[in-house]
Amino acid sequence: MYTDIFGNTRIRLGLHHHTTLSDGRSTPELTAQLYKEAGYDAIAFTDHWVYGNAQTLCGLPILAGGEYHTGYRDGFAGVYHIVCLCAERPPILQQDMTPQQVIDGIHEAGGLAILAHPAWSMNSPEKIKSLKGIDAIEIYNTVSERGNSRRADASLIIDMLAAENYFFPLLAADDSHYYEESGNFADCCNAFIMAQCNSVDPIEIKKAILEKRFYASTGPEIHLSVNGNVASVDCSEATEIVFMSNFVITKGRVTTGEKLTHADYEIQ
């Protein structure tokens, strides 16, 4: 567990990982040991079409999870990867289901339905808006940068949705497959969320995600607050703080310097 700059207790969570139970290159035991040593408080095994029950492995709590997809290669035709987290029981799903049926099946099992790597999958805002009940979206996905697509960052898609008043909790996840295999970039121990929780209880984690009591990151501590028409960021030391907006030209959106820990932006 960690204490943030405001004195709140937070836990570091990795919510998207693959093992040798599907197409990952690391065993569940080695994966758990790797993330424990990297300072994670809990992770989820989300193997493809393999539901993993909650357990403790190598001293690390493992959250229940699985990843289910529709479509295969053609993003224009429709490729959707949906991660199930913290379900109460295995979801009843079939590979010929629509993405909406997958989401509904995850909810019926008491889980969170997370839209994974929308940039890698080429999920347009229009396609995402057609789905009902998405609990969160991955804004960053490590393997999508370090694998073969260079589409890790989904912030443009997220911004386009936000400009139309579609808002979602946003996660950063490794989606680790290759780990540190020779010849590949390491896609592990990079992305995480820091949830404001006092325990790794799945019910508390689900609640923190739905209530947006977390920040997603690959390193910096980040806190956003809004008071009236002023948005503020408090963070660990940075050289640049940028506020994204639907205004493509606006003053005061970028602050640069050395060891920045705070910036304000007047909403226009």
XYZ file of C-alpha atoms in Angstrom:
268
model
C 0.000 0.000 0.000
C 1.038 3.575 -0.637
C 0.299 6.983 0.868
C -0.369 9.726 -1.678
C 0.589 13.395 -1.390
C -2.700 14.120 0.404
C -2.200 11.353 2.964
C -4.729 8.924 1.447
C -4.067 5.183 1.366
C -3.839 3.786 -2.155
C -3.157 0.393 -3.675
C -1.330 -0.289 -6.934
C -3.318 -2.539 -9.241
C -2.447 -4.243 -12.515
C -5.742 -5.199 -14.130
C -4.856 -6.898 -17.436
C -2.315 -9.747 -17.680
C -1.922 -12.912 -19.750
C -0.148 -16.085 -18.754
C 0.624 -19.479 -20.231
C -3.023 -20.343 -19.540
C -3.711 -18.575 -22.855
C -1.172 -16.743 -25.041
C 1.109 -15.214 -22.405
C 4.795 -16.173 -22.261
C 5.004 -16.306 -18.449
C 3.472 -18.788 -16.016
C 0.954 -17.573 -13.431
C 3.527 -18.155 -10.684
C 6.293 -16.185 -12.393
C 3.873 -13.390 -13.293
C 2.694 -13.066 -9.699
C 6.267 -13.027 -8.408
C 7.325 -10.423 -10.972
C 4.531 -8.009 -10.085
C 4.906 -8.551 -6.363
C 8.576 -7.596 -6.604
C 7.588 -4.523 -8.658
C 5.424 -3.242 -5.801
C 1.936 -4.092 -7.038
C -0.633 -4.817 -4.329
C -2.801 -7.026 -6.556
C -3.164 -7.991 -10.206
C -5.755 -9.760 -12.350
C -5.113 -12.702 -14.652
C -7.238 -11.984 -17.735
C -6.419 -14.853 -20.046
C -8.341 -15.091 -23.313
C -11.562 -17.022 -22.825
C -10.147 -18.471 -19.593
C -11.850 -17.180 -16.462
C -9.453 -17.008 -13.527
C -10.838 -17.238 -10.014
C -9.599 -15.007 -7.236
C -6.623 -16.494 -5.401
C -3.336 -15.652 -3.729
C -0.195 -16.702 -5.579
C 3.368 -16.175 -4.385
C 1.966 -13.914 -1.692
C 0.219 -11.624 -4.197
C -3.590 -11.314 -4.301
C -4.947 -12.220 -7.731
C -8.292 -10.722 -8.728
C -10.851 -12.713 -10.679
C -10.776 -11.929 -14.385
C -10.814 -12.946 -18.029
C -10.706 -11.358 -21.491
C -13.335 -12.011 -24.136
C -13.268 -10.777 -27.707
C -15.466 -10.522 -30.770
C -13.984 -10.094 -34.227
C -10.418 -11.030 -35.005
C -8.245 -8.863 -37.242
C -10.217 -6.277 -39.193
C -10.705 -3.242 -36.953
C -12.948 -1.553 -39.501
C -15.287 -4.560 -39.479
C -15.266 -4.584 -35.682
C -12.805 -5.917 -33.108
C -13.783 -5.645 -29.451
C -11.775 -6.974 -26.519
C -13.650 -6.792 -23.234
C -12.020 -7.561 -19.907
C -14.089 -8.997 -17.074
C -12.927 -7.984 -13.594
C -13.967 -9.072 -10.108
C -16.974 -11.126 -11.166
C -18.839 -13.152 -8.562
C -18.818 -16.240 -10.803
C -17.558 -17.161 -14.282
C -19.564 -15.346 -16.969
C -21.531 -17.531 -19.348
C -20.212 -16.445 -22.747
C -19.716 -17.856 -26.231
C -17.314 -16.774 -28.961
C -20.088 -15.987 -31.456
C -21.670 -13.366 -29.186
C -21.920 -9.679 -30.037
C -19.879 -7.255 -27.928
C -23.076 -6.113 -26.236
C -23.923 -9.693 -25.294
C -20.442 -10.073 -23.808
C -20.903 -6.918 -21.719
C -24.319 -8.073 -20.557
C -22.991 -11.530 -19.685
C -20.191 -10.031 -17.599
C -22.677 -7.884 -15.712
C -24.931 -10.877 -15.096
C -21.950 -12.532 -13.400
C -21.421 -9.471 -11.212
C -18.264 -8.276 -12.964
C -16.980 -5.029 -14.392
C -16.873 -4.841 -18.199
C -13.736 -2.988 -19.356
C -13.198 -2.002 -22.997
C -9.567 -2.888 -23.662
C -7.121 -1.032 -25.945
C -9.665 0.859 -28.128
C -6.884 2.459 -30.197
C -5.298 -0.910 -31.000
C -8.748 -2.282 -31.859
C -9.675 0.811 -33.897
C -12.863 1.302 -31.878
C -14.219 4.618 -33.148
C -16.250 6.897 -30.844
C -19.348 5.934 -32.820
C -18.750 2.239 -32.190
C -18.090 2.808 -28.503
C -21.214 4.943 -28.092
C -23.292 2.077 -29.476
C -22.266 -0.143 -26.535
C -24.283 0.069 -23.330
C -22.872 -0.561 -19.881
C -19.121 -0.168 -20.368
C -17.767 0.320 -16.844
C -14.336 1.656 -17.825
C -11.998 2.051 -20.804
C -8.257 1.532 -21.072
C -6.718 4.876 -22.004
C -3.248 3.294 -22.093
C -2.234 -0.281 -22.905
C 1.473 -1.160 -22.719
C 1.626 -4.113 -25.101
C -0.121 -2.035 -27.782
C 2.945 0.219 -27.775
C 5.639 -2.357 -27.252
C 4.096 -5.136 -29.303
C 3.448 -4.528 -32.981
C 1.023 -1.620 -33.412
C 2.286 1.533 -31.613
C -1.311 2.326 -30.606
C -1.004 2.298 -26.824
C -2.529 5.728 -26.222
C -6.307 6.023 -26.676
C -6.533 9.613 -25.409
C -7.705 11.029 -28.752
C -10.637 8.602 -28.806
C -11.390 9.432 -25.163
C -11.261 13.181 -25.867
C -13.633 12.840 -28.809
C -16.078 10.928 -26.613
C -15.770 13.499 -23.825
C -16.496 16.344 -26.258
C -19.866 14.647 -26.821
C -20.456 14.194 -23.059
C -19.539 10.524 -22.917
C -17.346 10.016 -19.850
C -15.815 6.814 -18.503
C -13.409 5.801 -15.754
C -10.032 5.424 -17.497
C -7.530 2.667 -16.747
C -3.876 2.121 -17.601
C -2.926 -1.532 -18.047
C 0.013 -3.574 -19.274
C -1.941 -6.308 -21.078
C 1.335 -8.200 -20.621
C 2.033 -11.067 -23.027
C 5.740 -11.132 -23.839
C 7.184 -9.938 -20.529
C 10.969 -9.718 -20.959
C 11.338 -12.326 -23.647
C 14.479 -11.891 -25.729
C 13.826 -9.866 -28.869
C 10.769 -8.066 -27.514
C 10.286 -4.903 -25.510
C 9.256 -5.585 -21.921
C 5.497 -5.138 -21.659
C 5.304 -5.707 -17.923
C 5.410 -3.677 -14.688
C 4.752 -0.429 -16.524
C 1.085 0.637 -16.265
C -1.267 0.589 -13.292
C -4.030 2.346 -11.416
C -3.636 3.685 -7.898
C -6.990 3.105 -6.202
C -7.985 4.897 -3.022
C -8.664 1.762 -0.962
C -7.606 0.384 2.388
C -7.651 -3.232 1.209
C -7.575 -5.417 -1.892
C -11.119 -6.606 -1.306
C -12.729 -6.985 -4.780
C -15.917 -5.232 -3.675
C -13.924 -2.197 -2.537
C -11.867 -2.199 -5.741
C -14.993 -2.336 -7.927
C -16.498 0.522 -5.940
C -13.340 2.643 -6.243
C -13.285 2.185 -10.033
C -16.958 3.032 -10.490
C -16.632 6.064 -8.201
C -13.418 7.126 -10.003
C -11.377 7.099 -6.795
C -8.154 6.287 -8.593
C -5.691 7.638 -11.092
C -4.166 5.782 -14.032
C -0.460 6.132 -14.707
C 2.805 4.688 -15.930
C 4.687 6.513 -13.167
C 3.596 9.994 -12.039
C 1.161 10.592 -9.194
C -1.743 12.594 -10.612
C -4.740 14.275 -8.948
C -7.363 16.400 -10.718
C -9.860 18.668 -8.982
C -12.343 21.264 -10.223
C -13.443 24.281 -8.187
C -15.889 26.529 -9.995
C -14.397 27.194 -13.417
C -10.826 26.321 -12.420
C -9.371 22.862 -12.970
C -6.270 21.999 -10.955
C -3.665 19.254 -11.108
C -1.475 18.227 -8.185
C 1.202 15.692 -9.024
C 4.634 14.322 -8.361
C 7.444 16.321 -9.950
C 6.957 16.872 -13.677
C 8.343 19.041 -16.467
C 5.011 19.542 -18.244
C 1.327 19.554 -17.254
C -1.264 19.662 -20.036
C -5.028 20.140 -19.730
C -6.965 18.642 -22.643
C -10.018 20.534 -23.898
C -12.594 20.566 -26.651
C -11.177 24.011 -27.509
C -8.412 23.281 -30.009
C -6.919 26.734 -29.403
C -6.996 28.047 -25.850
C -4.676 29.938 -23.523
C -3.031 28.535 -20.421
C -3.519 24.866 -21.219
C 0.170 23.905 -21.063
C 2.492 24.582 -18.136
C 6.191 23.762 -18.490
C 9.108 24.038 -16.109
C 11.239 22.085 -13.675
C 9.871 20.064 -10.745
C 6.275 21.143 -11.355
C 3.820 19.833 -8.754
C 0.758 22.036 -9.428
C -1.003 23.768 -12.299
C -4.347 25.495 -12.801
C -6.464 25.943 -15.917
C -9.400 28.301 -16.257
C -12.175 26.432 -18.020
C -13.351 28.472 -21.004
